[in-house]
Coordinates of C-alpha atoms and ligand atoms in Angstrom, one line a residue:
X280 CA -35.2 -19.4 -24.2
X281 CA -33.0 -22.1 -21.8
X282 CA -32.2 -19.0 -19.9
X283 CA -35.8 -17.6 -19.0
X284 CA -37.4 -21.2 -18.6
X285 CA -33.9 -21.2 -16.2
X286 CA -34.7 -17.8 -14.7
X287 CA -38.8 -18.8 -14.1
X288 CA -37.6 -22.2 -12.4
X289 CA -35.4 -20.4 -10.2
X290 CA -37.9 -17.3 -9.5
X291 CA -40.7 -20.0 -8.6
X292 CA -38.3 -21.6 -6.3
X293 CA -37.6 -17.5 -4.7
X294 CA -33.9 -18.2 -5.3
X295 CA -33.5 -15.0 -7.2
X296 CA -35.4 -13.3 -4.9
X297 CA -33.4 -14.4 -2.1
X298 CA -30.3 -13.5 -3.8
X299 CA -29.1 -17.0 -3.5
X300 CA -27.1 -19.3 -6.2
X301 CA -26.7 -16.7 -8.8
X302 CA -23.1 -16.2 -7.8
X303 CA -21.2 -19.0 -9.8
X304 CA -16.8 -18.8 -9.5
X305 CA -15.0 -21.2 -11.2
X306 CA -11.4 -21.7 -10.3
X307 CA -8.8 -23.4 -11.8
X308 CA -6.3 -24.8 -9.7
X309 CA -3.7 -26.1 -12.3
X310 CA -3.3 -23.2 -14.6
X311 CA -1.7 -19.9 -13.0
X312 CA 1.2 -18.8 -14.9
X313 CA 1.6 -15.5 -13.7
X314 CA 3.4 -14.5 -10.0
X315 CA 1.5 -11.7 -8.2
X316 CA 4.5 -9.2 -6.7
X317 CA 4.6 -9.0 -3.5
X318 CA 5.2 -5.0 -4.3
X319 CA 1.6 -5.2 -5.2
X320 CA 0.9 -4.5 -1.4
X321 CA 3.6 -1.7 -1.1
X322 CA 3.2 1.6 1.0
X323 CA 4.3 5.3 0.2
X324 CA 5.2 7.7 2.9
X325 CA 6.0 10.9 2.5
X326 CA 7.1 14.5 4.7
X327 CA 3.3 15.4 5.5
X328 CA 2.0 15.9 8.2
X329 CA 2.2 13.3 11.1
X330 CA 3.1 10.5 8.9
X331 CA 7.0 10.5 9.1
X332 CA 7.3 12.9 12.3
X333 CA 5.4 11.2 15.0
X334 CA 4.1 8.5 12.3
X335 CA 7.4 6.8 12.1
X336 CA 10.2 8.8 13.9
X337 CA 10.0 10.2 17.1
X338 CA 13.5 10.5 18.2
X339 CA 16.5 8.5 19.9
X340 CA 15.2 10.8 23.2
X341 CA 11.9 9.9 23.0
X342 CA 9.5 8.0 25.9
X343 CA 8.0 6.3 22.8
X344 CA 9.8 3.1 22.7
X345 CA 11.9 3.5 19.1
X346 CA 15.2 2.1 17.7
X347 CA 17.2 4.5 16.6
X348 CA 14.5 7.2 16.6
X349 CA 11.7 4.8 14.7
X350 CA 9.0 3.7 16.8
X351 CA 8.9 -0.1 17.9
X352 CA 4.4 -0.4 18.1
X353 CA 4.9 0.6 14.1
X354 CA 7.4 -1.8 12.7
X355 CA 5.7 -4.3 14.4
X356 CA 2.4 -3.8 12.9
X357 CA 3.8 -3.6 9.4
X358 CA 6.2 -6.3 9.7
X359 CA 3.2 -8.4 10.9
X360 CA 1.4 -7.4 7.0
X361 CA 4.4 -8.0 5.9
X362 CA 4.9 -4.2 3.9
X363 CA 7.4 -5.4 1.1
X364 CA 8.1 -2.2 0.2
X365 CA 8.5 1.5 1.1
X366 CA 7.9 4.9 -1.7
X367 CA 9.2 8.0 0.3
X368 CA 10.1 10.9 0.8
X369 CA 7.2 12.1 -1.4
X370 CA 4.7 12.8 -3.5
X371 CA 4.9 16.7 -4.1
X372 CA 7.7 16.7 -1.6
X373 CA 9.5 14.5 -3.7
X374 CA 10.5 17.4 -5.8
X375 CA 11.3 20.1 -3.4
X376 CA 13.1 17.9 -1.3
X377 CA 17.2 18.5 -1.4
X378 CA 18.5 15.0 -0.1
X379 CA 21.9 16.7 1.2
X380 CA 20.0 18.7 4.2
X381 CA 19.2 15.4 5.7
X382 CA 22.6 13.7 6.0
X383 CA 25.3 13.9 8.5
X384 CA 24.6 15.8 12.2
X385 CA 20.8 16.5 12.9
X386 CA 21.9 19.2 14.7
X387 CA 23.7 20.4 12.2
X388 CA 21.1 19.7 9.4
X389 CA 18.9 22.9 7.8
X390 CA 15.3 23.4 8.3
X391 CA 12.9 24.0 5.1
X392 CA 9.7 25.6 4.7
X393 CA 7.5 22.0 3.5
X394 CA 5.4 24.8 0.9
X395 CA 3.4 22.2 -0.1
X396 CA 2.4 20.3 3.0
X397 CA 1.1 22.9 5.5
X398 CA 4.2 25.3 5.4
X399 CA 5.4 23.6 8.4
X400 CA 9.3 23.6 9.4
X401 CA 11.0 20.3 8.1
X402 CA 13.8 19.9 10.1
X403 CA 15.2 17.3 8.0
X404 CA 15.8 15.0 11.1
X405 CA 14.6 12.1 8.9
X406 CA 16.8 11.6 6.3
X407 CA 18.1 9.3 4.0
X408 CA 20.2 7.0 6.9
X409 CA 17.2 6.9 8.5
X410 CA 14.5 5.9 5.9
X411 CA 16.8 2.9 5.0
X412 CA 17.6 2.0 9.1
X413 CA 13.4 2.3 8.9
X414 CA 13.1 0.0 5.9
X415 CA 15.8 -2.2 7.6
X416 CA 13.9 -2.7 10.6
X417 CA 11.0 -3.5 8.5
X418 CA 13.0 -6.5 6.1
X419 CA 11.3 -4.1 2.8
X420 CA 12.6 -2.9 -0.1
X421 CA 13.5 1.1 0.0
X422 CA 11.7 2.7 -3.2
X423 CA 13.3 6.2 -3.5
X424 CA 11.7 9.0 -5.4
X425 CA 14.0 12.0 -6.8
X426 CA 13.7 15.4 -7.6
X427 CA 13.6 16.3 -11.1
X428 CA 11.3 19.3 -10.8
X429 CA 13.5 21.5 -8.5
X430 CA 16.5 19.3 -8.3
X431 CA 19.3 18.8 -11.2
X432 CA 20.4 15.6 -12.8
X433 CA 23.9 15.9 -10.6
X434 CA 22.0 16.0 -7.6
X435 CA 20.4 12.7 -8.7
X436 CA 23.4 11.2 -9.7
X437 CA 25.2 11.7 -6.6
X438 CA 22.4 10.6 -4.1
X439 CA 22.6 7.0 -6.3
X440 CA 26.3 7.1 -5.4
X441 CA 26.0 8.1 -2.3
X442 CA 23.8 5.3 -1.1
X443 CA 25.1 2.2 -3.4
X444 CA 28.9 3.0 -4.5
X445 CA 31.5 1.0 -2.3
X446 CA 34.4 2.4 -3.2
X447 CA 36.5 5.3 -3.4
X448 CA 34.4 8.7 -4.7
X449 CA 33.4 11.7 -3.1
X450 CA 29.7 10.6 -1.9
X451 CA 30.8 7.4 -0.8
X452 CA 33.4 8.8 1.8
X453 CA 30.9 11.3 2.4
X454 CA 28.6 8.5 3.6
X455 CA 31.5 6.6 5.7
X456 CA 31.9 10.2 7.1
X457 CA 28.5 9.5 8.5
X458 CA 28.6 6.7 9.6
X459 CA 27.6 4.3 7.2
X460 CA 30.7 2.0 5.9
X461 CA 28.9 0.2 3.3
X462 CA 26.6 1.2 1.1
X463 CA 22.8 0.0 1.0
X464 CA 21.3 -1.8 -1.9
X465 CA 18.4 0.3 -3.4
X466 CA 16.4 -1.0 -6.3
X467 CA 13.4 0.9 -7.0
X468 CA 13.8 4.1 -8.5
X469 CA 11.6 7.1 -8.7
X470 CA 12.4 10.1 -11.4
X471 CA 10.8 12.7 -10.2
X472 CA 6.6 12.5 -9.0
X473 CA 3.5 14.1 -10.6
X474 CA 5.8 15.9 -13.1
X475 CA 2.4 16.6 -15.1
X476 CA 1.5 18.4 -12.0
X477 CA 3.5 19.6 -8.8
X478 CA 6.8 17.9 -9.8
X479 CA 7.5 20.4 -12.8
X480 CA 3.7 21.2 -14.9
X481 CA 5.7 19.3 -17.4
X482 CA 4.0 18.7 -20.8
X483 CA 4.6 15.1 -21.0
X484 CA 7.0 15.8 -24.3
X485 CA 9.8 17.7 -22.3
X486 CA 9.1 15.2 -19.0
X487 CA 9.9 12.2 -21.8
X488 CA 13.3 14.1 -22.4
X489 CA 13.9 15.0 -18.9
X490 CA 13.4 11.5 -17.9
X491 CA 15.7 10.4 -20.6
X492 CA 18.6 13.0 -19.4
X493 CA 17.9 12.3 -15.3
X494 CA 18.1 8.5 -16.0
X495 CA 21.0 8.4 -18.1
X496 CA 22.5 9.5 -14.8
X497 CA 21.5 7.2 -12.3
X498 CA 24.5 4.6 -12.8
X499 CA 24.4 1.1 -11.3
X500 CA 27.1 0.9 -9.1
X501 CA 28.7 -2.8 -8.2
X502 CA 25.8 -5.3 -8.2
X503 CA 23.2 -3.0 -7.2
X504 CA 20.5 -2.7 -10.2
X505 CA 18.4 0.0 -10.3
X506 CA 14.5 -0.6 -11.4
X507 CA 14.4 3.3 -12.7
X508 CA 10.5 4.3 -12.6
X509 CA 9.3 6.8 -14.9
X510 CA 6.9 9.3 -13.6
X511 CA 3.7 8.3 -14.9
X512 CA 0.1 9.8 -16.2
X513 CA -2.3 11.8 -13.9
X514 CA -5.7 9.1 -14.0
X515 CA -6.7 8.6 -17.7
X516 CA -4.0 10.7 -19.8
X517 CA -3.5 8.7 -21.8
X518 CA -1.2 10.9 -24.2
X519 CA 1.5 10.6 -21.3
X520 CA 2.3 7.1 -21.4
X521 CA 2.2 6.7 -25.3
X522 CA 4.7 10.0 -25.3
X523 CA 6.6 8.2 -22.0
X524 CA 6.6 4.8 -23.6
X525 CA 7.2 5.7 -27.8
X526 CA 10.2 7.7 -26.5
X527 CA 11.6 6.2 -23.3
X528 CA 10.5 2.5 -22.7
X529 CA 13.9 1.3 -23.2
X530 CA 15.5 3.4 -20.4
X531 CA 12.9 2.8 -17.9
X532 CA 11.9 -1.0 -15.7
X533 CA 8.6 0.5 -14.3
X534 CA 6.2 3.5 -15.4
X535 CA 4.1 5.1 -12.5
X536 CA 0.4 5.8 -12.0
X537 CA -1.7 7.7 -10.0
X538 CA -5.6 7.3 -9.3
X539 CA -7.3 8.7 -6.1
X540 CA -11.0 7.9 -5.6
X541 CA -12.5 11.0 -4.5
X542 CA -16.1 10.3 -3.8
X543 CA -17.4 13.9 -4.8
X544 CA -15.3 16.9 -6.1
X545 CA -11.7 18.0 -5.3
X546 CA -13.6 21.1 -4.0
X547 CA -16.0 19.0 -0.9
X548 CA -14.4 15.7 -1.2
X549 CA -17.3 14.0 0.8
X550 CA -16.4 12.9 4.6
X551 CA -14.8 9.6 5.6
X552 CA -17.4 8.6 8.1
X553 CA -20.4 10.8 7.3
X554 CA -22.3 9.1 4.4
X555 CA -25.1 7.4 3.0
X556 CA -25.3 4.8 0.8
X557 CA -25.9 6.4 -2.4
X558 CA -22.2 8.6 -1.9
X559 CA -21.1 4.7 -0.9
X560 CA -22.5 3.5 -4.1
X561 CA -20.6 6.7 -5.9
X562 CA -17.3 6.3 -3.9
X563 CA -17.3 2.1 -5.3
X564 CA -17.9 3.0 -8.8
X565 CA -15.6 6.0 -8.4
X566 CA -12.9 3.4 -7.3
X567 CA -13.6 0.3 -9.9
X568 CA -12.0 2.8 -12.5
X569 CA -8.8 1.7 -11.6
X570 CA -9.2 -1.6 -13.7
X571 CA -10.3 0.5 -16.6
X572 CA -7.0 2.8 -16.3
X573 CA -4.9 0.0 -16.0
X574 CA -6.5 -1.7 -19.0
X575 CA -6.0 0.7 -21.1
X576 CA -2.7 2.4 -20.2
X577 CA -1.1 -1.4 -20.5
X578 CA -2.9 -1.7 -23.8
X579 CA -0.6 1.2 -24.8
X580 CA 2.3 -0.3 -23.1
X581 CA 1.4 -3.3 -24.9
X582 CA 2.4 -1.8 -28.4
X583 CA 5.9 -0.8 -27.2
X584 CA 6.5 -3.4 -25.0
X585 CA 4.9 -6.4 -26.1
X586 CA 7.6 -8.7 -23.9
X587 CA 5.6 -6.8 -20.9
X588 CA 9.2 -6.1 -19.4
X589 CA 8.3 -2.8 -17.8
X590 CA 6.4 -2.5 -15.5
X591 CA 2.8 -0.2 -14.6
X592 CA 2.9 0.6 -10.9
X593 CA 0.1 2.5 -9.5
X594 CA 2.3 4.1 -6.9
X595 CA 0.2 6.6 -5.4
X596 CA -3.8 5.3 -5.1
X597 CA -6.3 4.8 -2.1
X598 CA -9.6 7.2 -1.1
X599 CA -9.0 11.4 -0.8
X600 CA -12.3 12.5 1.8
X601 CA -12.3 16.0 3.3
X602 CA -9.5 16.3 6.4
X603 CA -11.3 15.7 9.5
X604 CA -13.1 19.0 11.3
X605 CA -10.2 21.1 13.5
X606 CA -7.5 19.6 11.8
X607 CA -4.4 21.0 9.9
X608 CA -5.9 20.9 5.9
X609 CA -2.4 20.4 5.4
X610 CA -1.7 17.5 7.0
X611 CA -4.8 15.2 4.7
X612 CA -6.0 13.1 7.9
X613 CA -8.7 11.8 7.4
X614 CA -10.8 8.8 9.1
X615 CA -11.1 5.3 8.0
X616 CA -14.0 3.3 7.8
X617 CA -15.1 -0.3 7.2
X618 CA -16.1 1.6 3.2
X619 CA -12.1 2.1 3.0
X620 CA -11.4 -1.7 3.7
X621 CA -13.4 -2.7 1.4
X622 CA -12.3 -0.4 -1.3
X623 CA -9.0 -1.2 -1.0
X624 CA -9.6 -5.0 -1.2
X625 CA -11.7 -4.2 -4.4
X626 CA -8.1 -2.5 -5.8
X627 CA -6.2 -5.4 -4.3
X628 CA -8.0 -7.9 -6.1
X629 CA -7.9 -5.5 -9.8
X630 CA -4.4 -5.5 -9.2
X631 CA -3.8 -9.2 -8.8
X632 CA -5.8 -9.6 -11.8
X633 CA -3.0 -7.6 -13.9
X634 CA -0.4 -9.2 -12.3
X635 CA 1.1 -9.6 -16.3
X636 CA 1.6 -5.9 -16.2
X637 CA 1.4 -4.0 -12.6
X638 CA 4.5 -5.5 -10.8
X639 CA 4.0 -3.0 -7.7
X640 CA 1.3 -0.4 -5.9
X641 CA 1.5 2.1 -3.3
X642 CA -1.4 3.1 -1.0
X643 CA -1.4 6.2 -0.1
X644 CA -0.2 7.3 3.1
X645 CA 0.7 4.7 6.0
X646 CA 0.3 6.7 8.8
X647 CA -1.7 9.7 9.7
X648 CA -1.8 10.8 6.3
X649 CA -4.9 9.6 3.6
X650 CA -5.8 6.4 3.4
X651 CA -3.6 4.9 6.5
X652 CA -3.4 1.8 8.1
X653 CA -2.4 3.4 11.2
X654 CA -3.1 6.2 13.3
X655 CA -0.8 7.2 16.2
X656 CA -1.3 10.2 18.8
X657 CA 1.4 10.4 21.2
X658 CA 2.7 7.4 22.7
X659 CA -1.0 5.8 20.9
X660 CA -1.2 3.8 18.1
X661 CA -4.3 3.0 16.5
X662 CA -4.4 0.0 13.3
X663 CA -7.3 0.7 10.7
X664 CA -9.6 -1.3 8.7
X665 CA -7.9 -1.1 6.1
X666 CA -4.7 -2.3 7.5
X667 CA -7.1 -5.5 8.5
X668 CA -7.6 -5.8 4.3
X669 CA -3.7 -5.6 4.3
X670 CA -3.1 -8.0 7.4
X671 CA -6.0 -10.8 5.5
X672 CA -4.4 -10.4 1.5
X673 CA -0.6 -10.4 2.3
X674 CA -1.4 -14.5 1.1
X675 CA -1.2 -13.2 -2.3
X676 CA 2.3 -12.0 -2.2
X677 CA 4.2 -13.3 -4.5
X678 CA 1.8 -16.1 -5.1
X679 CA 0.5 -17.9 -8.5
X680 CA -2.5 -16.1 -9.5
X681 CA -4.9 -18.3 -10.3
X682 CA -7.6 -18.0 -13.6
X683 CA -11.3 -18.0 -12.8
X684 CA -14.3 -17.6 -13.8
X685 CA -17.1 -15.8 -12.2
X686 CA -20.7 -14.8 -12.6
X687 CA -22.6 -12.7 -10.2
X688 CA -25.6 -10.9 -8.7
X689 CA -25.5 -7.5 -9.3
X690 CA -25.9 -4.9 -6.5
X691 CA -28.2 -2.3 -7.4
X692 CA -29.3 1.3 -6.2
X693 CA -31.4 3.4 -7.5
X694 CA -31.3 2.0 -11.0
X695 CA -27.3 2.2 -11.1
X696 CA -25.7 -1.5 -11.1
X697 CA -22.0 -2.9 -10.4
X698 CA -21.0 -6.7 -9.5
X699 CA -22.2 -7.3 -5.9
X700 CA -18.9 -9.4 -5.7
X701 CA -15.6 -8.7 -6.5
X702 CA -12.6 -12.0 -5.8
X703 CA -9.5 -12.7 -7.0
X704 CA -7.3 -16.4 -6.2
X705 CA -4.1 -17.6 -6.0
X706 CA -1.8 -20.8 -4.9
X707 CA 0.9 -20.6 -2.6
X708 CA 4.2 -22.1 -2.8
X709 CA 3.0 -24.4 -0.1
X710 CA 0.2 -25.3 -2.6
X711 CA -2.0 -23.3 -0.4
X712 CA -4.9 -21.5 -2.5
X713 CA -6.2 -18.3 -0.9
X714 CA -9.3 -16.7 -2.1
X715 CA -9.9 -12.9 -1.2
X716 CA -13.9 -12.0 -2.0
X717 CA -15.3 -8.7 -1.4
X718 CA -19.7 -8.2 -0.9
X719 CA -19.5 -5.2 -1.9
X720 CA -23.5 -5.0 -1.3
X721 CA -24.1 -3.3 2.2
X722 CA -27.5 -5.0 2.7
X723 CA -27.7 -8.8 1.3
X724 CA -25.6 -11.5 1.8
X725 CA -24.5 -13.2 -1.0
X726 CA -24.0 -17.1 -1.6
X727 CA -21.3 -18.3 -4.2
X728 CA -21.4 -22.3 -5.4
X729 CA -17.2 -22.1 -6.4
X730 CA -15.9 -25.0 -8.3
X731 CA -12.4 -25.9 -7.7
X732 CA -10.8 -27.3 -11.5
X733 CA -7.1 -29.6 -10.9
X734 CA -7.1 -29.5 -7.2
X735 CA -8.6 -31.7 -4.5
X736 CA -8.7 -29.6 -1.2
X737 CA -9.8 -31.0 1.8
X738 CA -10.2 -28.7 4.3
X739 CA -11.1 -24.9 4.3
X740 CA -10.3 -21.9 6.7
X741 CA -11.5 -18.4 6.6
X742 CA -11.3 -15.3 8.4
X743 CA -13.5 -11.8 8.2
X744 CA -13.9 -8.7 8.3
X745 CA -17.3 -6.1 8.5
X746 CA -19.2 -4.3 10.8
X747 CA -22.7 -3.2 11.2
X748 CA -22.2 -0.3 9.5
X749 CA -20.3 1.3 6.3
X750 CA -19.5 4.2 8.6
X751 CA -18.4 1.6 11.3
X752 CA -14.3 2.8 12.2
X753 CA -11.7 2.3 14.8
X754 CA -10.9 4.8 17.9
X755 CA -8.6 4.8 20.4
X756 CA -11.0 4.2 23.1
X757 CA -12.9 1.3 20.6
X758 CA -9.7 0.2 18.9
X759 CA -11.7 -3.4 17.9
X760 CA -15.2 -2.3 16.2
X761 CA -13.8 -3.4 12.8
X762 CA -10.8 -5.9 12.6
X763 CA -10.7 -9.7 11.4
X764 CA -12.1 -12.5 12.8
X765 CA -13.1 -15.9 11.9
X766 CA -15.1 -16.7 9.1
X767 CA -17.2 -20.0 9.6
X768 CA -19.7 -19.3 6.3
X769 CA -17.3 -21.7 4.0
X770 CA -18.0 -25.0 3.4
X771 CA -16.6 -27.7 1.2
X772 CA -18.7 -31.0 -0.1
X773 CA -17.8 -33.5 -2.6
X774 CA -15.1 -31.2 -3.8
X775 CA -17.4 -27.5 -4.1
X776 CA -17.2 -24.9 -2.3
X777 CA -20.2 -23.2 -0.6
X778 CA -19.7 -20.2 0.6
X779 CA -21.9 -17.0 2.0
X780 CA -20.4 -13.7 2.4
X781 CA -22.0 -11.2 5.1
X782 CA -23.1 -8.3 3.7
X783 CA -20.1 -5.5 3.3
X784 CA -17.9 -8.0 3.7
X785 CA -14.2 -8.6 3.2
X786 CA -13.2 -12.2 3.4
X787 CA -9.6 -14.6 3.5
X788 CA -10.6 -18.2 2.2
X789 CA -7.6 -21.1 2.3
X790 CA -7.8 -24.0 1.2
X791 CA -5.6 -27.1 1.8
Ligands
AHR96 O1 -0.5 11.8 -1.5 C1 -0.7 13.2 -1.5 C2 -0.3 13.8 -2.8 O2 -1.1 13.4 -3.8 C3 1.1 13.5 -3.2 O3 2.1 14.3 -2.6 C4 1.1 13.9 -4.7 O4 2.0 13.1 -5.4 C5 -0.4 13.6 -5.0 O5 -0.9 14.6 -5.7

């Protein structure tokens, strides 16, 4: 009854119709317990098309300006959103790949056939020495992915020694042979990819005891301790992790997942640029799954590993459209639009929320390739809007999330609903607090009242990013039509926050 007398009050004052004070966050201040990774915001690169050869490498010969072979413009742009990790060399190549042909001489190294990626020749130019000189020039964390599908469990073992033994053995002389005198440190620790699917078409029963065999393998050498990630469930199978995590859990730190948000049908994807607001609407719902899959995967993670000690890491995620017209099918480029900035912020902020359980994500592909946050042709290099979601939310890294409470308007089309709004907080160790909000509603602004609990903040800062339209993207001759700018619609009295949030909006609130 309070709440239609509340409802006519508000109606008679055209505050509902104006979409205005509906949207009510609560945050509270003193109370995070739990760190968000800063792996949350990792990459994955892999040997397809132009996102390792002319994404990242384009030789020591090259007019490109490059260190060792890797372009400078790159490292720069993902050192500057701070890219805390790296997943390569695949995906599907993952498991085809043969880590021996790229070591030692590149002249001397053997071309493949990349069968899955176009059928191009992989010359194996970029091999292991150079993805970790790449992920040293960046200041991030390799994350390695093995073969299991087409490779054997000695082949495994011996690329582990060969990158973190320092001693005497066969692979680590082999390495010094090369070059490298000491060995790297590699943490993270992929074995095999998509075994369900192009790593193996494993049942997930004889993946659970391939896994088991494969990891027993991978030793820690010296100090270096591996975080050995399962290959996890395709989406919702849900019989994969329970088989994975009844039978394996103790052998494994982290258990992959994979989710792309495919606005149509693997058949006609949809286009990245060319659609209307009811495939936008589809392409949103399409992507908020990802908090269901992650609810209920770590509710079965939950049962085994109630200490939450392994980790879900939704290493390959991001939007899959059709490859743009003219272009190698093979090679998955596909444009990027202000829609792609603002789905991945709407992942960003699911996966802060589940910080307890997902301890790292990789979107899927840097450069070229997917959902990028670059683009490069030639000596050109091109930064997305989604890279601007990357460059505003790399406050949360290994931040405090914070616990709030919200309540919002709903956006609405066509009689189909979601949460207009979509935000997530945290506090630095500065004592900063950041707060990412996403309008995911392309035609109304929206106003939040936000009430800051155990905290007295006295100024606030923002910074923006949208565009007049969904479709809105970046070109090489209009490199600016969607990046960040600053955000003047907060504003902070008597300890509240008032803040209104353009329409298809992405927006970086701090507060000091
Ligand atoms: O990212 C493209 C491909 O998608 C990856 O190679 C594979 O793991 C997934 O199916």
């Amino acid at each position: 009854m309070k709440k239609i007398l509340l409802f006519c009050i508000m109606t008679t004052l055209g505050i509902c119709m104006s979409g205005q004070a509906q949207n009510k966050l609560v945050v509270n201040a003193d109370q995070g317990k739990e760190t968000i990774s800063k792996h949350i915001y990792g990459h994955f690169s892999e040997h397809l098309g132009h996102c390792i050869y002319g994404g990242y490498w384009v030789g020591e010969n090259s007019p490109i300006p490059n260190t060792r072979g890797i372009r400078n413009d790159v490292v720069k742009a993902l050192k500057d959103i701070q890219v805390p990790n790296l997943r390569w060399p695949g995906g599907c190549f993952a498991d085809e790949y043969h880590w021996m042909d790229g070591i030692g001489p590149r002249d001397k190294r053997p071309k493949m056939v990349n069968t899955h990626w176009g059928g191009v020749v992989e010359d194996n130019s970029f091999g292991t020495h150079e993805f970790l000189d790449l992920c040293e020039q960046l200041g991030c964390e390799p994350y390695i992915c093995g073969n299991v599908g087409s490779g054997t469990v000695e082949e495994m073992s011996k690329w582990v020694e060969y990158i973190t033994f320092d001693g005497e053995s066969p692979m680590a002389n082999l390495r010094k042979q090369n070059g490298r005198e000491k060995p790297w440190k590699v943490k993270f620790w992929g074995v095999g990819n998509e075994n369900w699917g192009c790593g193996g078409n494993m049942t997930a029963e004889f993946y659970t005891d391939q896994y088991r065999r494969f990891a027993t393998y991978c030793r820690n050498y010296g100090d270096n301790r591996l975080y050995k990630i399962a290959g996890g469930p395709n989406g919702g199978d849900y019989h994969w992790t329970e088989t994975l995590m009844k039978n394996a859990a103790g052998l494994m730190q982290g258990l992959s997942l994979h989710h792309y948000t495919v606005p149509k049908n693997w058949g006609d994807k949809g286009s990245a640029t060319q659609f209307d607001e009811a495939e936008y609407f589809t392409t949103i719902s399409k992507t908020l799954v990802m908090d269901e899959l992650i609810t209920k995967h770590a509710t079965i993670m939950d049962k085994y590993d109630p200490q939450k000690r392994v980790g879900l890491m939704p290493d390959e995620w991001g939007a899959w459209y059709n490859v743009e017209p003219g272009t190698n099918p093979g090679f998955l480029f596909q444009q990027n639009a202000l829609r792609d900035a603002i789905l991945a912020a709407i992942n960003l902020n699911i996966f802060n929320a589940h910080a307890d359980r997902v301890k790292m994500t990789n979107i899927a592909q840097t450069i070229n390739v997917l959902q990028a946050v670059i683009f490069t042709e030639g000596e050109k290099m091109l930064l997305t809007p989604t890279y601007w979601t990357y460059y505003l939310y790399k406050v949360h890294q290994d931040a405090t999330l914070l616990p709030i409470s919200f309540s919002c308007n709903k956006y609405e089309l066509n009689g189909r609903k979601m949460d207009a709004v979509s935000v997530s907080a945290s506090k630095d160790a500065a004592g900063k607090i950041h707060i990412t909000l996403v309008n995911i509603d392309p035609n109304k602004e929206q106003s939040i009242e936000t009430e800051l609990r155990g905290v007295t903040v006295k100024s606030v800062t923002g910074q923006a990013l949208t565009s007049a339209k969904l479709t809105d993207h970046n070109t090489y001759e209009k490199p600016n039509t969607v990046t960040v700018k600053d955000f003047k619609g907060a504003k902070l009295s008597k300890g509240s926050l008032s803040v209104t949030l353009p329409a298809k909006s992405v927006v970086m609130l701090e507060l000091e």
